[in-house]
């Protein structure tokens, strides 16, 4: 399925590239080589200078960004993962998009508690120390906000995959299967739902069916090996694999067990999908299969001119793995299978590539994910046929980037 | 075989036999403190009641600056009333009246998360009153309506039946599954819409450079300090009350602490009135002195009586707002640390009017 570029195609591309570049020979020696650079001569900082490392100063533009006009206030808002600058499948902790409803709660882990109450034999309280005595597991999952790509329902709006698709991150969680914690309290026979609750000033709550809670939910305290970042729920968050990000309650302080859903604000007023007939879907938890080309894209144009060119992007599905991603260079008229590289894990981001020899003509780039259930990522047009353009959430339509002769990319929609 | 059987017996044993004995039983008081959730059937509601007119008073004091005097919403803050008949149109207005399915959700949310930045500060009676007022704003009850624990679950909202369970599995999955076309899938491909036409992407070279500088400054040390240092303009020595040469570290601490005020107050260039008045040049300002802000009568009277905000008066106000000024609208319980108060005053003093 994941075919690498053959030696033959690679050689052909390389030759074409050399030809397109005119077989340029350097006329004068490259100063980067013949001049002594400061870092070649002077001593650098020692091991005490950066006890917690940060990226090179030349990467200072690789940051999460906000869209000011989206929300009333940055403490109840969202910023976006710079997908166009990333590769592989793991999102670095400092670049994982943030969504808060009352700002970042700054919690002393010594003062943090997790309570289990409701339809259990014994309501329990755990300290962080208690929780770290449970058996742990490590799992890589994507977390996608249900509103990711939500600004694009009425048409192409934002120029950059950071803004159109950046409400997603993919990290390895270390934590406890939620099942073990619930069993510790003992579930009563009538138990059917749980209500996780956050310790922030929004006291975020969502109703989750017990079946999901016992299946693959986790109570996590580490991401990518280190403690959760404060903005990701330090010291404790819920992990709800494959389901919309709002349910992954951060700063998790309590889980109530009940026999009915609670119909709280975030599952009625918000995170319900209004269709064009005025009725709304509720409990749309699973994230449909989706993909996007991250480079080239509006924030990551082709700068090298015609010749060997790498297209790359990410794909994911809330229902399983993504065994295949197709790539189109002509707006969906013709497709080729992209090459998936790196781990293919259920409910995790997959990385795909398509290497080709660009002739310098305009492109209409698209990608199309196929998940392990046989579902194929639909066009935006096909989604609007069913849902209209006002449902805000769960927009997983195919994205198009128009690349011009100069290699600049723009967010467009095509017929 | 016997070995297998005994293994099966172990696996089938009740969960209680397999618990690790971690954690401790939660006390009833602890559960009562945290278990505040309310369901559509009224489960979880505390005793209490509130009427429309009481709700209106609380609303005007604590809610109207964001949500508008009539629930129409200020700026991008949520609209709370109206929107009836818009859900199937091109610009649906989803409010408590037009969209929310259950009144219990209003009670639960206002109680757990409002007022924004001062969560869980309202009494049960106040939440009943506010919920009653929101019904009134949506023309769903008369102005003498009283909401209480008993009648809340019996008060339906108009859009209760406007929701149905996720049906993607039946409606969409079959349609979107199967063979995908690979060649000659379309005859013509044309661009039908361009994002550049809208031009709403928050991206420009200047902003990128500014971010680069900020990041570089942050690398030099405390990012708050770097940010604060940029904000401090060379002071004009005329205003004797401005904090000329305030300790930059104190200013930086104040800036960080100001986060808790930002939900209601703006400072800096273009600062506007929000839940509270803008605070540009507040040091040296007469109390109640921002012309177009609707102050409490307590604050307006204090200004008329000659109160001016200086390091002393502001210190006392920040330490205990409602103790210092009975009747102030400021829903903030006050700052306990002397250093924090000094830092806040230093920060506010660093911002000119």
XYZ file of C-alpha atoms in Angstrom:
768
model
C 0.000 0.000 0.000
C 2.639 2.498 1.037
C 4.949 2.430 -1.942
C 8.220 4.302 -1.822
C 9.456 6.238 -4.808
C 11.211 3.778 -7.118
C 14.840 4.285 -8.018
C 13.769 4.891 -11.594
C 11.242 7.644 -10.831
C 13.640 9.240 -8.411
C 16.450 9.354 -11.013
C 14.090 10.709 -13.652
C 12.908 13.405 -11.296
C 16.414 14.343 -10.291
C 17.504 14.632 -13.935
C 14.468 16.682 -14.852
C 15.116 18.939 -11.903
C 18.692 19.512 -12.929
C 17.551 20.287 -16.447
C 14.861 22.667 -15.266
C 17.339 24.503 -13.094
C 19.536 24.904 -16.157
C 22.288 22.769 -14.654
C 23.386 25.847 -12.751
C 27.060 25.923 -11.864
C 28.261 28.249 -9.157
C 30.096 31.232 -10.650
C 31.622 32.326 -7.367
C 32.468 30.315 -4.243
C 29.646 30.050 -1.708
C 30.435 32.307 1.291
C 28.605 29.814 3.516
C 31.476 27.468 2.690
C 34.543 29.587 2.118
C 33.994 32.138 4.886
C 34.513 31.153 8.500
C 31.135 31.390 10.258
C 30.932 32.552 13.894
C 29.621 29.182 15.076
C 32.624 27.473 13.514
C 35.027 29.495 15.589
C 33.579 30.711 18.884
C 32.396 28.526 21.713
C 28.695 28.025 22.139
C 26.625 27.942 25.288
C 27.312 25.176 27.783
C 24.974 22.525 29.098
C 23.692 24.762 31.880
C 22.397 27.428 29.489
C 19.209 25.645 28.431
C 17.956 23.339 31.179
C 14.671 23.152 29.293
C 15.475 23.389 25.591
C 13.685 25.656 23.155
C 13.754 25.655 19.334
C 16.369 27.540 17.313
C 15.805 31.290 17.075
C 15.419 30.713 13.343
C 12.215 28.809 14.076
C 10.605 31.689 15.969
C 7.836 31.944 13.356
C 6.678 28.385 14.125
C 4.039 29.254 16.694
C 0.385 28.752 17.470
C -1.697 31.598 16.097
C -5.069 33.070 16.964
C -7.718 34.497 14.627
C -8.762 37.651 16.482
C -12.143 38.144 14.872
C -13.377 34.632 15.660
C -14.217 35.079 19.316
C -15.044 37.767 21.836
C -12.070 37.231 24.108
C -8.779 35.276 24.039
C -9.587 33.532 27.339
C -12.508 31.783 25.693
C -11.025 31.145 22.309
C -8.816 28.917 20.195
C -5.407 29.061 18.584
C -4.086 26.875 15.811
C -1.316 24.308 15.374
C 1.199 25.395 12.679
C 0.649 22.238 10.616
C 2.482 23.693 7.611
C 5.767 23.689 9.551
C 5.497 20.188 11.025
C 6.354 16.723 9.743
C 5.984 13.156 10.978
C 2.936 12.317 13.084
C 3.713 13.720 16.552
C 2.817 17.297 17.480
C 5.385 18.950 19.774
C 3.780 19.800 23.108
C 4.356 23.544 22.792
C 2.608 23.678 19.409
C -0.565 21.724 20.245
C -3.527 24.024 19.540
C -5.350 25.407 22.565
C -9.043 25.809 23.209
C -10.107 27.216 26.545
C -13.505 28.263 27.807
C -12.233 30.268 30.776
C -8.491 30.578 30.227
C -5.730 28.252 31.413
C -6.272 26.894 34.913
C -2.947 26.911 36.777
C -3.214 23.989 39.170
C -0.897 22.828 41.936
C -0.878 19.042 41.478
C -0.604 18.581 45.243
C -4.009 20.303 45.530
C -5.611 18.418 42.664
C -8.178 15.657 43.293
C -10.182 13.326 41.099
C -13.590 12.397 42.501
C -15.752 9.532 41.231
C -19.363 9.796 42.374
C -22.914 9.005 41.322
C -24.043 5.461 40.516
C -21.054 3.719 42.089
C -20.740 1.418 45.088
C -18.213 3.684 46.822
C -17.691 7.308 45.787
C -13.914 7.794 45.788
C -11.337 10.569 45.892
C -7.882 10.158 44.362
C -4.778 12.300 44.685
C -2.308 12.472 41.813
C -0.095 10.140 43.838
C -2.921 7.604 44.114
C -3.502 7.723 40.368
C 0.122 7.015 39.581
C -0.208 3.657 41.383
C -2.662 2.336 38.779
C -1.368 0.299 35.810
C -0.584 2.660 32.922
C -0.740 2.491 29.158
C 0.775 4.539 26.346
C -1.344 5.427 23.313
C -0.971 7.850 20.414
C -4.227 9.617 19.508
C -5.269 12.684 17.577
C -7.430 15.272 19.252
C -9.452 17.320 16.768
C -11.815 20.110 17.729
C -15.261 19.468 16.251
C -15.110 23.016 14.851
C -11.880 22.393 12.928
C -12.460 23.722 9.380
C -15.748 25.169 10.661
C -14.978 28.591 9.177
C -14.949 27.031 5.705
C -18.573 25.850 5.567
C -19.758 28.830 3.525
C -16.703 28.675 1.271
C -12.947 29.239 1.200
C -12.143 31.760 3.912
C -8.723 31.456 5.510
C -5.429 31.250 3.684
C -3.379 28.666 5.497
C -3.797 25.107 6.694
C -2.865 26.366 10.171
C -6.197 28.206 10.201
C -8.309 25.872 8.095
C -7.132 22.615 9.744
C -4.956 23.555 12.750
C -7.407 22.582 15.510
C -5.773 19.171 15.735
C -2.807 17.663 17.508
C -1.443 14.169 17.874
C 0.577 13.098 20.897
C 1.385 10.015 22.936
C -0.572 9.917 26.180
C 0.493 8.079 29.283
C -2.363 7.368 31.599
C -4.763 4.977 33.211
C -7.576 3.142 31.422
C -10.698 4.895 32.707
C -12.267 1.450 33.130
C -9.846 0.656 35.973
C -10.740 3.818 37.880
C -14.484 3.279 37.451
C -14.165 -0.364 38.515
C -12.255 0.748 41.575
C -15.396 2.642 42.665
C -17.668 -0.199 41.496
C -20.345 0.544 38.885
C -23.983 0.070 39.826
C -26.216 -1.903 37.463
C -28.103 1.187 36.263
C -24.921 3.040 35.284
C -25.108 4.103 31.612
C -23.419 7.517 31.256
C -20.532 9.454 32.750
C -20.120 13.196 33.217
C -16.465 14.284 33.345
C -15.952 17.774 34.796
C -13.005 20.180 34.637
C -11.538 22.221 37.479
C -11.224 25.440 35.447
C -13.552 28.437 35.777
C -15.846 27.026 33.071
C -16.217 23.733 34.988
C -16.468 22.043 31.575
C -18.820 19.054 31.430
C -19.809 16.553 28.745
C -22.006 13.434 28.837
C -20.232 10.319 27.553
C -21.867 6.890 27.203
C -20.464 4.332 29.626
C -19.736 1.955 26.772
C -17.141 4.381 25.381
C -15.768 5.106 28.854
C -15.113 1.403 29.420
C -13.785 0.828 25.901
C -10.763 3.046 25.268
C -10.994 6.237 27.342
C -7.950 7.136 29.441
C -7.199 9.450 32.313
C -3.856 10.894 31.189
C -1.165 12.776 33.057
C 1.652 12.772 30.491
C 1.884 13.840 26.867
C 4.872 12.894 24.737
C 6.597 11.620 27.860
C 6.411 14.761 29.986
C 3.691 16.166 32.222
C 0.666 17.600 30.421
C 1.152 21.264 29.592
C -1.041 23.619 31.663
C -2.906 24.606 28.511
C -3.627 20.925 27.831
C -5.120 20.229 31.252
C -2.231 19.802 33.706
C -2.192 17.796 35.825
C -4.957 15.500 34.492
C -7.135 15.219 31.408
C -9.580 12.818 29.884
C -8.657 11.096 26.589
C -11.642 10.118 24.418
C -10.022 8.518 21.335
C -11.500 9.389 17.948
C -14.216 11.627 19.432
C -14.506 15.410 19.272
C -11.951 17.382 21.279
C -14.469 19.160 23.500
C -15.158 15.857 25.268
C -11.511 15.446 26.321
C -12.121 17.376 29.528
C -8.980 19.146 30.748
C -8.041 19.767 34.383
C -10.245 16.731 35.113
C -11.473 16.845 38.707
C -14.622 14.737 38.795
C -16.444 11.977 36.972
C -20.063 11.399 37.861
C -21.763 8.159 36.845
C -25.441 8.412 35.915
C -28.265 6.686 34.069
C -29.090 9.503 31.588
C -27.167 12.179 29.676
C -27.097 15.618 31.314
C -27.674 17.748 28.172
C -25.289 20.438 29.367
C -24.400 23.563 27.453
C -21.547 22.036 25.439
C -23.810 19.293 24.066
C -26.926 21.368 23.357
C -26.215 25.036 22.647
C -22.780 24.093 21.270
C -21.435 20.978 19.538
C -24.772 20.147 17.956
C -24.922 20.257 14.164
C -27.699 22.456 12.763
C -28.909 21.224 9.369
C -30.546 23.337 6.678
C -34.071 22.232 7.677
C -33.598 23.881 11.073
C -33.193 20.605 12.989
C -29.944 19.668 14.662
C -27.989 16.475 15.152
C -26.952 15.849 18.722
C -24.256 13.563 20.135
C -22.161 13.708 16.946
C -19.135 12.381 18.754
C -17.011 10.549 16.166
C -14.623 12.482 13.957
C -15.015 11.496 10.289
C -11.981 10.591 8.155
C -10.157 13.683 6.931
C -6.894 14.790 5.369
C -5.119 17.955 4.276
C -1.974 18.765 2.346
C 0.200 20.766 4.726
C 2.933 21.626 2.203
C 2.711 23.190 -0.228
C -0.049 25.344 1.228
C -0.691 29.102 1.507
C 1.790 29.529 4.378
C 4.272 27.087 2.803
C 4.654 27.973 -0.891
C 6.960 26.164 -3.326
C 10.073 28.325 -3.362
C 12.439 26.193 -5.408
C 10.823 26.421 -8.844
C 10.115 23.494 -11.174
C 11.685 20.105 -10.617
C 11.571 17.493 -7.877
C 8.847 18.526 -5.444
C 7.542 16.963 -2.239
C 3.863 17.143 -1.380
C 3.108 16.149 2.214
C 0.135 16.133 4.496
C -1.720 14.421 7.305
C -4.755 12.153 7.439
C -6.793 10.726 10.304
C -10.047 8.993 11.192
C -11.997 8.686 14.426
C -13.118 5.227 13.335
C -9.782 3.485 12.778
C -6.617 3.709 10.704
C -6.071 5.418 7.340
C -4.613 2.751 5.048
C -4.717 4.997 1.969
C -4.566 8.647 0.959
C -5.074 9.756 -2.653
C -3.516 12.927 -4.041
C -4.788 14.986 -6.992
C -2.820 17.688 -8.809
C -5.745 18.795 -10.985
C -8.594 19.564 -8.617
C -9.950 16.039 -8.316
C -10.113 14.995 -11.983
C -7.283 12.472 -11.608
C -5.838 10.854 -8.507
C -2.733 8.875 -7.512
C -2.111 6.966 -4.319
C 0.051 8.863 -1.893
C 2.792 7.187 0.131
C 2.095 6.785 3.856
C 5.225 6.814 5.991
C 5.534 6.274 9.714
C 3.243 4.440 12.152
C -0.326 3.660 11.051
C -2.257 3.573 14.327
C -6.014 3.698 14.920
C -7.385 7.159 15.781
C -3.957 8.670 15.198
C -2.608 11.078 12.607
C -0.952 9.466 9.564
C 1.729 11.188 7.477
C 1.594 10.955 3.694
C 3.845 12.095 0.862
C 3.657 12.381 -2.900
C 6.909 13.123 -4.682
C 6.597 14.418 -8.242
C 8.358 16.417 -10.893
C 6.666 19.824 -11.071
C 6.677 21.336 -14.549
C 5.921 24.810 -13.218
C 2.306 24.877 -14.367
C -0.517 25.828 -11.950
C -1.799 23.038 -9.704
C -5.031 22.371 -7.875
C -3.871 20.180 -4.990
C -6.237 17.897 -3.106
C -5.931 14.914 -0.792
C -8.555 12.270 -0.007
C -8.376 9.905 2.973
C -9.744 6.346 2.994
C -10.213 4.879 6.467
C -10.196 1.255 7.610
C -14.009 1.087 7.533
C -14.046 1.834 3.793
C -15.196 5.431 4.257
C -13.776 7.878 1.712
C -13.373 11.559 2.606
C -16.143 13.426 0.738
C -16.027 16.727 -1.139
C -17.271 19.856 0.620
C -20.025 20.006 -1.965
C -21.218 16.491 -1.043
C -21.286 17.451 2.644
C -23.265 20.633 1.990
C -25.810 18.635 -0.021
C -26.684 16.800 3.190
C -26.000 19.328 5.923
C -26.263 22.796 4.418
C -23.655 25.392 5.361
C -24.622 26.358 8.932
C -23.675 23.302 10.959
C -20.291 24.742 12.118
C -18.926 21.391 13.276
C -17.544 18.247 11.607
C -16.447 19.742 8.289
C -14.223 16.985 6.880
C -14.551 17.934 3.198
C -11.679 17.719 0.712
C -9.455 20.827 0.782
C -8.124 22.444 -2.408
C -4.977 24.579 -2.669
C -4.450 26.452 -5.951
C -0.702 26.725 -6.673
C 0.297 29.296 -9.313
C 3.359 29.385 -11.598
C 5.394 31.080 -8.880
C 4.621 28.328 -6.414
C 2.305 30.472 -4.267
C -0.675 28.603 -2.850
C -4.180 29.829 -2.109
C -7.239 28.352 -0.426
C -9.890 27.859 -3.118
C -12.958 25.816 -3.911
C -13.380 24.129 -7.260
C -16.322 22.991 -9.359
C -7.675 -27.977 31.858
C -8.080 -27.389 35.548
C -5.608 -24.557 35.240
C -7.696 -23.017 32.487
C -10.827 -23.321 34.552
C -9.332 -21.631 37.546
C -8.090 -18.821 35.317
C -11.589 -18.395 33.931
C -12.936 -18.263 37.475
C -10.489 -15.549 38.387
C -11.451 -13.507 35.316
C -15.141 -13.889 36.078
C -14.770 -12.808 39.678
C -16.662 -9.620 40.616
C -14.828 -6.365 40.015
C -14.682 -5.617 43.712
C -12.371 -8.580 44.196
C -9.933 -7.051 41.714
C -9.789 -3.496 42.977
C -6.453 -2.121 44.043
C -7.740 -0.377 47.120
C -6.485 2.981 45.873
C -8.053 6.304 46.781
C -10.383 6.848 49.724
C -14.140 7.161 50.104
C -15.447 10.649 49.284
C -17.159 12.398 52.200
C -20.765 13.583 51.711
C -19.633 17.218 52.215
C -17.021 16.789 49.490
C -19.540 15.367 47.045
C -21.975 18.165 47.895
C -19.266 20.778 47.203
C -18.470 19.492 43.729
C -21.612 17.730 42.541
C -23.427 20.759 41.122
C -24.740 19.328 37.867
C -28.391 19.607 36.914
C -30.358 17.442 34.473
C -33.463 18.157 32.358
C -35.613 16.180 34.821
C -34.549 18.608 37.556
C -32.177 16.178 39.279
C -29.448 18.151 40.988
C -31.422 21.386 41.476
C -31.109 22.929 44.939
C -33.952 24.519 46.899
C -34.634 28.107 45.989
C -36.609 30.435 43.763
C -36.318 33.710 41.896
C -38.569 36.091 39.979
C -38.189 37.994 36.721
C -37.739 41.462 38.211
C -35.045 40.335 40.650
C -33.389 38.587 37.730
C -33.465 41.796 35.695
C -31.604 43.706 38.404
C -28.888 41.065 38.643
C -28.711 40.809 34.873
C -28.222 44.540 34.362
C -25.458 44.593 36.958
C -23.531 41.453 36.075
C -24.474 40.317 32.578
C -25.601 43.200 30.387
C -22.196 44.600 29.438
C -21.372 41.408 27.532
C -24.819 40.137 26.641
C -26.471 43.520 26.029
C -29.231 45.269 27.988
C -31.870 43.121 26.262
C -29.818 39.973 25.680
C -28.904 41.130 22.175
C -25.180 40.499 22.760
C -22.372 43.073 22.671
C -19.604 42.586 20.135
C -19.081 38.870 19.646
C -20.493 37.888 23.054
C -23.411 35.470 22.913
C -26.924 36.656 22.033
C -29.393 35.366 24.635
C -32.781 36.234 23.214
C -34.790 36.066 20.009
C -33.775 34.283 16.846
C -37.127 32.531 16.569
C -37.753 31.240 13.050
C -34.137 31.675 11.930
C -32.814 28.135 12.384
C -33.560 27.053 8.815
C -32.241 30.264 7.292
C -28.799 31.336 6.138
C -27.902 33.203 9.355
C -29.396 31.171 12.212
C -29.471 32.940 15.584
C -29.138 30.243 18.232
C -30.329 31.575 21.587
C -31.797 30.242 24.820
C -35.196 30.976 23.282
C -34.712 29.782 19.726
C -32.274 26.868 20.094
C -31.541 25.541 23.594
C -33.619 22.406 24.253
C -33.784 22.420 28.062
C -34.125 25.105 30.716
C -32.056 22.994 33.137
C -29.060 23.680 30.879
C -29.438 27.414 31.452
C -29.593 26.992 35.213
C -26.638 24.590 35.246
C -24.439 26.731 32.994
C -25.153 30.093 34.650
C -24.504 28.509 38.012
C -21.270 26.730 37.082
C -19.618 29.241 34.760
C -21.198 32.703 34.995
C -20.566 35.572 35.458
C -17.602 35.100 33.127
C -14.508 35.359 35.313
C -16.417 35.043 38.597
C -17.816 31.535 38.317
C -19.931 29.977 41.065
C -20.393 33.318 42.836
C -24.183 33.415 42.454
C -26.581 32.016 45.039
C -29.204 29.464 44.032
C -31.920 32.134 44.330
C -29.951 34.475 42.075
C -29.570 31.741 39.447
C -33.316 31.000 39.583
C -34.010 34.724 39.171
C -31.592 35.099 36.225
C -33.026 32.002 34.554
C -36.534 33.416 34.989
C -35.392 36.717 33.483
C -33.904 34.935 30.434
C -37.287 33.273 29.882
C -38.918 36.707 30.125
C -36.398 38.231 27.668
C -37.514 35.543 25.211
C -41.215 36.294 25.739
C -41.748 32.853 27.218
C -43.126 33.947 30.625
C -44.947 37.042 31.985
C -43.084 39.573 34.150
C -44.586 38.201 37.383
C -43.194 34.712 36.756
C -41.390 32.971 39.604
C -39.060 30.047 38.882
C -38.253 27.458 41.533
C -37.001 23.940 42.033
C -40.429 22.451 41.503
C -41.488 24.168 38.254
C -38.164 24.320 36.398
C -38.405 20.850 34.890
C -42.038 21.609 33.980
C -41.061 24.697 31.966
C -40.206 23.502 28.449
C -38.232 25.496 25.902
C -39.671 25.855 22.376
C -36.897 23.933 20.563
C -36.859 20.802 22.729
C -37.933 18.679 19.761
C -35.510 20.323 17.343
C -32.768 17.746 17.944
C -32.258 14.166 16.795
C -29.571 11.558 17.427
C -26.504 11.488 15.191
C -27.582 9.637 12.044
C -24.373 9.859 10.037
C -23.972 6.103 10.215
C -27.210 5.597 8.260
C -27.275 8.753 6.141
C -23.655 9.492 5.306
C -21.430 6.458 5.788
C -23.066 4.305 3.065
C -22.989 7.276 0.688
C -19.343 8.059 1.333
C -17.997 4.488 1.373
C -16.838 2.309 -1.500
C -14.757 2.602 -4.638
C -13.335 6.019 -5.405
C -12.869 7.321 -8.938
C -9.166 7.626 -9.856
C -9.052 8.908 -13.450
C -11.077 11.331 -15.551
C -13.445 11.925 -12.643
C -14.514 15.373 -13.838
C -14.760 16.970 -17.252
C -14.011 20.495 -16.197
C -12.418 21.852 -13.080
C -12.759 25.561 -12.386
C -12.080 27.699 -9.323
C -15.400 28.789 -7.820
C -14.182 30.700 -4.779
C -10.944 32.165 -3.473
C -10.053 32.896 0.149
C -7.964 35.870 -0.987
C -11.139 37.681 -2.031
C -12.362 37.728 1.566
C -8.905 38.583 2.887
C -9.584 37.749 6.544
C -6.458 35.705 7.208
C -4.538 37.165 10.142
C -1.162 36.918 8.507
C 1.214 39.646 7.434
C 4.925 40.242 7.376
C 4.865 42.940 10.033
C 3.088 40.700 12.518
C 5.488 37.886 11.760
C 8.479 40.129 12.428
C 6.929 41.430 15.625
C 6.430 37.864 16.797
C 10.020 37.071 15.940
C 11.200 39.979 18.071
C 8.947 39.002 20.935
C 10.233 35.442 20.782
C 13.813 36.671 20.699
C 13.126 38.901 23.696
C 11.511 35.994 25.476
C 14.655 33.966 24.911
C 16.588 36.560 26.871
C 14.610 35.852 30.000
C 11.195 36.394 31.471
C 8.710 36.823 28.616
C 6.379 38.903 30.762
C 9.219 41.239 31.527
C 10.070 41.579 27.861
C 6.465 42.301 26.985
C 6.049 44.770 29.803
C 9.275 46.522 28.910
C 7.917 47.210 25.443
C 4.690 48.577 26.854
C 6.291 51.106 29.154
C 6.618 54.402 27.375
C 9.107 56.994 28.638
C 7.026 58.664 31.302
C 6.011 62.277 31.195
C 6.861 63.615 34.606
C 3.841 65.937 34.589
C 1.357 63.486 36.009
C 2.596 63.387 39.563
C 0.483 60.321 40.197
C 1.898 58.205 37.405
C 4.397 55.670 38.599
C 7.516 57.195 37.125
C 10.266 54.621 37.055
C 8.219 51.883 38.697
C 10.140 48.701 39.260
C 9.905 46.860 35.926
C 9.675 43.507 37.664
C 6.732 44.734 39.705
C 5.096 46.070 36.539
C 5.639 42.723 34.839
C 4.094 40.882 37.771
C 1.153 43.263 37.636
C 0.714 42.617 33.956
C 0.626 38.877 34.592
C -1.880 39.343 37.419
C -4.046 41.546 35.224
C -5.116 38.384 33.400
C -7.773 37.908 36.067
C -9.163 41.370 35.309
C -9.114 41.100 31.531
C -12.487 39.390 31.255
C -14.042 42.687 32.374
C -11.456 45.460 31.858
C -9.393 46.537 28.863
C -6.162 48.519 28.952
C -3.763 49.794 26.323
C -4.228 51.226 22.865
C -7.831 51.157 21.726
C -9.065 49.972 25.132
C -12.828 50.171 25.441
C -15.418 49.752 28.169
C -16.587 46.189 28.681
C -18.178 44.662 31.763
C -16.061 47.242 33.569
C -14.691 50.593 32.379
C -11.386 50.771 30.489
C -8.455 51.354 32.835
C -6.157 53.567 30.765
C -4.932 56.322 33.057
C -6.978 55.045 35.974
C -4.359 56.323 38.402
C -5.293 59.966 38.847
C -8.781 59.470 37.461
C -11.855 60.586 39.386
C -13.884 57.580 40.524
C -16.713 56.958 38.075
C -14.899 59.219 35.634
C -15.227 57.408 32.297
C -17.968 59.329 30.505
C -19.698 56.620 28.527
C -19.585 53.858 31.145
C -22.672 53.030 33.242
C -21.335 52.993 36.805
C -23.115 51.815 39.921
C -24.629 54.728 41.776
C -22.189 53.989 44.613
C -19.218 54.572 42.303
C -20.743 57.642 40.650
C -21.536 59.171 44.053
C -18.014 58.498 45.320
C -16.595 60.367 42.348
C -18.932 63.305 42.889
C -17.833 63.343 46.511
C -14.262 63.754 45.302
C -12.743 60.271 45.318
C -9.701 60.092 43.053
C -7.906 56.815 42.346
C -4.377 56.987 43.676
C -2.011 54.382 45.090
C -3.759 54.550 48.481
C -7.421 54.491 47.473
C -6.842 51.924 44.738
C -4.952 49.744 47.205
C -7.903 49.693 49.590
C -10.403 49.124 46.795
C -8.448 46.204 45.286
C -7.987 44.571 48.671
C -11.747 44.394 49.285
C -13.886 45.995 46.553
C -17.277 45.428 48.143
C -16.030 46.205 51.623
C -14.444 49.453 50.448
C -17.407 50.512 48.360
C -20.760 49.025 49.215
C -22.832 48.742 46.058
C -20.020 48.586 43.506
C -20.781 46.472 40.443
C -17.291 45.022 40.431
C -17.845 41.311 40.976
C -14.339 40.598 42.208
C -13.557 39.269 45.627
C -10.351 41.246 46.048
C -6.598 40.598 46.151
C -5.070 39.166 49.293
C -1.345 39.648 48.746
C 0.126 43.092 49.425
C 2.784 42.483 46.801
C 0.155 41.588 44.217
C -1.763 44.780 44.948
C 1.400 46.869 44.643
C 2.230 45.101 41.389
C -1.244 45.736 39.986
C -1.017 49.439 40.864
C 2.474 49.632 39.346
C 1.179 48.026 36.176
C -1.910 50.232 35.922
C 0.306 53.245 36.618
C 2.518 52.311 33.685
C -0.389 52.763 31.257
C -1.138 56.333 30.291
C -4.643 57.663 29.861
